[in-house]
Short mmCIF file of C-alpha atoms in Angstrom, two decimals:
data_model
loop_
_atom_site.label_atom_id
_atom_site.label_comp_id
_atom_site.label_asym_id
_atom_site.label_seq_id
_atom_site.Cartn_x
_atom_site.Cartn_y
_atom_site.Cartn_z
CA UNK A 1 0.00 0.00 0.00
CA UNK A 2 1.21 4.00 -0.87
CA UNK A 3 1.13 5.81 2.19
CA UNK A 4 1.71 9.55 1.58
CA UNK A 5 5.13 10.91 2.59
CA UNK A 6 3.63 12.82 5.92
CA UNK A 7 1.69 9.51 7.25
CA UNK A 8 5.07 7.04 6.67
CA UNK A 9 6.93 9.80 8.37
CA UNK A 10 4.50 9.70 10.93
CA UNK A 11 4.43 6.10 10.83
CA UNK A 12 8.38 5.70 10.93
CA UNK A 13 8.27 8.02 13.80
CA UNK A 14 6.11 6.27 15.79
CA UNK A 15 7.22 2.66 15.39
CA UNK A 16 10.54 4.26 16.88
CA UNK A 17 9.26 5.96 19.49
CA UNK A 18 8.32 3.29 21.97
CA UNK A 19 9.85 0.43 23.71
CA UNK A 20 7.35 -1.95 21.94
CA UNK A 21 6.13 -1.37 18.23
CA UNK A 22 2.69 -2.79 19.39
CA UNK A 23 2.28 0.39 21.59
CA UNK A 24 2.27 2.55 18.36
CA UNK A 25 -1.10 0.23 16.49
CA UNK A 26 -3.88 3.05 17.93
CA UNK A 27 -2.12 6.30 16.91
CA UNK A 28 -1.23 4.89 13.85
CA UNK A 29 -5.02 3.41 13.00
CA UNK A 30 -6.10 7.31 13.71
CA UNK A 31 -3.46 8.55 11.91
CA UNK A 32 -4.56 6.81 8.88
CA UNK A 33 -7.98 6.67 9.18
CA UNK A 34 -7.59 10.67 9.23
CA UNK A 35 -5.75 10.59 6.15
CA UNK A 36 -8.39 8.27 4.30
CA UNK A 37 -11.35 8.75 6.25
CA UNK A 38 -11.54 4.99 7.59
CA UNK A 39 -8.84 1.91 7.79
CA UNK A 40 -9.14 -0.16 5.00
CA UNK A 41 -7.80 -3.77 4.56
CA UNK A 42 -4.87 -3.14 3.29
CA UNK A 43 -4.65 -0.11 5.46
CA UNK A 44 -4.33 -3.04 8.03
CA UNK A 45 -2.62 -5.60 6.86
CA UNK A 46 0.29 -2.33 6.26
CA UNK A 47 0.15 -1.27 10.19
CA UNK A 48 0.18 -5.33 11.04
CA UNK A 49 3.47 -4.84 8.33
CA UNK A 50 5.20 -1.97 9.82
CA UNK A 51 4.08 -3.44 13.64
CA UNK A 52 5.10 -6.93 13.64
CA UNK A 53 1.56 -8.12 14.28
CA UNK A 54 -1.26 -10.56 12.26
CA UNK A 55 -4.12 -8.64 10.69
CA UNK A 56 -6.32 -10.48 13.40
CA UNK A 57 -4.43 -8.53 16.68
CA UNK A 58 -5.41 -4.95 14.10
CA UNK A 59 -8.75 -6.17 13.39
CA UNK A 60 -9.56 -6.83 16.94
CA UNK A 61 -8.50 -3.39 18.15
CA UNK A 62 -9.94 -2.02 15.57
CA UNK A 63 -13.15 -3.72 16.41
CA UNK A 64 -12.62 -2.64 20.08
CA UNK A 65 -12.64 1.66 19.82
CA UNK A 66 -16.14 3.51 18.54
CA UNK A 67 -14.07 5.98 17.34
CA UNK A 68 -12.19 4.13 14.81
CA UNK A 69 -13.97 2.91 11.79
CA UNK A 70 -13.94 0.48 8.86
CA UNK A 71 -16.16 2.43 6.16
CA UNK A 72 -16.11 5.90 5.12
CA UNK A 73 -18.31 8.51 7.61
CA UNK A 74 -19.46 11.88 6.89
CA UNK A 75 -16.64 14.94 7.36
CA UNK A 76 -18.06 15.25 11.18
CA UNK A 77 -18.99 12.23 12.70
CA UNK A 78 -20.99 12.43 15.63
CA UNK A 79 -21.62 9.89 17.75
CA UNK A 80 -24.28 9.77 21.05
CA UNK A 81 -24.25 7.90 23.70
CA UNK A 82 -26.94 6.60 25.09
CA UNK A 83 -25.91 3.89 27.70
CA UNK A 84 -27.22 3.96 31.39
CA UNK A 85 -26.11 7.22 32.15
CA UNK A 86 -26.76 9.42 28.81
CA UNK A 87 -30.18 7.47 28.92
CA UNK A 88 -31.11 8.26 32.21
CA UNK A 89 -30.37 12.23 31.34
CA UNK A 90 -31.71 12.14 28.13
CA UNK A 91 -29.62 11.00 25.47
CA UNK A 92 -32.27 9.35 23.97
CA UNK A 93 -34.08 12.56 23.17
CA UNK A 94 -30.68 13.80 21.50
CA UNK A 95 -30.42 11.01 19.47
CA UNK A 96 -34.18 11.74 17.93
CA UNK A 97 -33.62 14.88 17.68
CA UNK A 98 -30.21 14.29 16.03
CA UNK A 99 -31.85 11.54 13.54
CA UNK A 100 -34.82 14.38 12.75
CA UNK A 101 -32.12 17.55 12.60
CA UNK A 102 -29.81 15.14 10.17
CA UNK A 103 -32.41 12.80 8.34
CA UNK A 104 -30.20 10.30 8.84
CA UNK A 105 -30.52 7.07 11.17
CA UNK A 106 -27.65 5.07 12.97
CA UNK A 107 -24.27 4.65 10.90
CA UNK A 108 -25.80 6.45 7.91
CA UNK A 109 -24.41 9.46 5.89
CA UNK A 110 -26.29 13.00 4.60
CA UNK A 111 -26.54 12.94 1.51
CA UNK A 112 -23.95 15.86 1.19
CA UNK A 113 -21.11 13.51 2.97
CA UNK A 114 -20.70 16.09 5.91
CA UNK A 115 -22.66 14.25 9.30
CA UNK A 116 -22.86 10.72 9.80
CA UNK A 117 -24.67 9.62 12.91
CA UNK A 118 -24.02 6.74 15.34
CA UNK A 119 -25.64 5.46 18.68
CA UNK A 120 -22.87 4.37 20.69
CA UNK A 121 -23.10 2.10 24.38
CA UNK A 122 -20.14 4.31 26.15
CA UNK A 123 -17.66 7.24 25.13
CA UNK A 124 -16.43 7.64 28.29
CA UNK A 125 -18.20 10.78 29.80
CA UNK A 126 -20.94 9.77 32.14
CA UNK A 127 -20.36 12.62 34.54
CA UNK A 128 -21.35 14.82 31.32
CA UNK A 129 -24.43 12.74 30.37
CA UNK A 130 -25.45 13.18 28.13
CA UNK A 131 -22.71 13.40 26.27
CA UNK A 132 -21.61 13.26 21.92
CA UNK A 133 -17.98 12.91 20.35
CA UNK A 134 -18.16 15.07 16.86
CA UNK A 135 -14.64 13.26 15.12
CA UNK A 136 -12.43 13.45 18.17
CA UNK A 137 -13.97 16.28 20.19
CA UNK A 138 -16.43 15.96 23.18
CA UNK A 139 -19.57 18.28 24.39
CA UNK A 140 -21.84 17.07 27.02
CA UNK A 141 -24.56 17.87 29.39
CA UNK A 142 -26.53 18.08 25.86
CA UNK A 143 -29.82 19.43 25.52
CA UNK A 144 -31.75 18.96 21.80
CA UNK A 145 -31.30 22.60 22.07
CA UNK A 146 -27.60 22.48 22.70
CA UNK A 147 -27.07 19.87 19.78
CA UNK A 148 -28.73 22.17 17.34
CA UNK A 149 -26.50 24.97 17.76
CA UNK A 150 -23.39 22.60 17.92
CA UNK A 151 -24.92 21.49 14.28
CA UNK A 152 -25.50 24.37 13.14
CA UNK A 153 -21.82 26.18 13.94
CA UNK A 154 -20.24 22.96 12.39
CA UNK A 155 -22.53 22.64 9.07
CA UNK A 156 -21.23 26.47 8.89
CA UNK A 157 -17.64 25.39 8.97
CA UNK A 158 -16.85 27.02 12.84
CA UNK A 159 -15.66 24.76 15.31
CA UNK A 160 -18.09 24.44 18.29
CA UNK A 161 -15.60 24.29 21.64
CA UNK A 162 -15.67 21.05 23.30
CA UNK A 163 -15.69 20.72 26.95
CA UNK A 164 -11.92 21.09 27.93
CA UNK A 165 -12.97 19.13 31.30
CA UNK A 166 -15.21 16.22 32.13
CA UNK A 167 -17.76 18.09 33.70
CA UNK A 168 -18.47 16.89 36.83
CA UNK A 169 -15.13 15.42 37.30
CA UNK A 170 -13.54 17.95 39.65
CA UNK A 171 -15.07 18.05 43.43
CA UNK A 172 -13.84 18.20 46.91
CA UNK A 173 -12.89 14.80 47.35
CA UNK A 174 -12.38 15.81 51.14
CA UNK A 175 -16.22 16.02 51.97
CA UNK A 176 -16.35 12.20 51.87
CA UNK A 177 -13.68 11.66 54.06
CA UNK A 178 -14.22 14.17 56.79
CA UNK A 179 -18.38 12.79 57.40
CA UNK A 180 -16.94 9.07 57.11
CA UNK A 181 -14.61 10.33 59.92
CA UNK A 182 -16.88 12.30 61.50
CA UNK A 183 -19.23 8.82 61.50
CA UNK A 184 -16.84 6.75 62.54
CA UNK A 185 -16.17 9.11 65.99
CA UNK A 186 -19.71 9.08 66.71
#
């Protein structure tokens, strides 16, 4: 397979840059797939190549992370969440109002190529619930509201700002520990 001169240099970097080449197989799957939009089969067996793996040990990680796919998606990808936690704070309604906004379903493309849509069990942000990933970027504590205007700056070309923390995710962790004590005297 022709890799383009700025992905093998990436590639050659990375297969040096840790103790073992297996450690490189995930930044080199995104890597590629953001070159060609998705890892092909020979996009695989070439990583397995360069990584001293079988296509099988590729496939299976590949299988493994939502954010890494086999077919071509849409330029912004967005993906909801809607396991226990997302459900439970409405990720269910964003993912209607997603499917109406986008006339699209689950792993389908607009017409146009830009969105694809996905319904995914867990990306990680349950503090944020619910929560999206748009291509590698995060926004949570999403209202149908919220996912509108999200849609709208991206289908305008702006980038929405993600959530530079998991919300929820900082907190006095002392609180806990000074009733249990506090309990535990009494």
């Amino acid at each position: 397979m022709e890799l383009s001169p700025k992905l093998s240099a990436k590639f050659e970097k990375l297969q040096t840059g840790y103790p073992q080449k297996r450690s490189a197989l995930i930044p080199m799957l995104m890597y590629a797939q953001d070159e060609f939009g998705y890892i092909s089969d020979d996009m695989i067996a070439e990583i397995a190549r360069r990584l001293d793996l079988n296509n099988v040990q590729v496939e299976e990680t590949l299988a493994y992370y939502s954010m890494l796919r086999r077919k071509p998606m849409g330029k912004h990808h967005v993906q909801i969440c809607t396991n226990v936690a997302c459900m439970l704070k409405g990720g269910y309604e964003v993912l209607d109002r997603a499917k109406k906004r986008l006339e699209i379903g689950h792993k389908e493309i607009t017409q146009d190529g830009v969105f694809s849509l996905e319904e995914v069990e867990c990306i990680g942000a349950c503090t944020g619930a619910p929560a999206m990933q748009v291509n590698y970027d995060f926004y949570e504590n999403l209202t149908p509201l919220k996912f509108d205007r999200i849609i709208e700056d991206l289908d305008a070309g702006k980038h929405p700002k993600p959530e530079p923390v998991i919300s929820g995710a900082l907190h006095d962790r002392t609180f806990s520990r000074r009733r249990s004590s506090a309990a535990a005297g009494a």
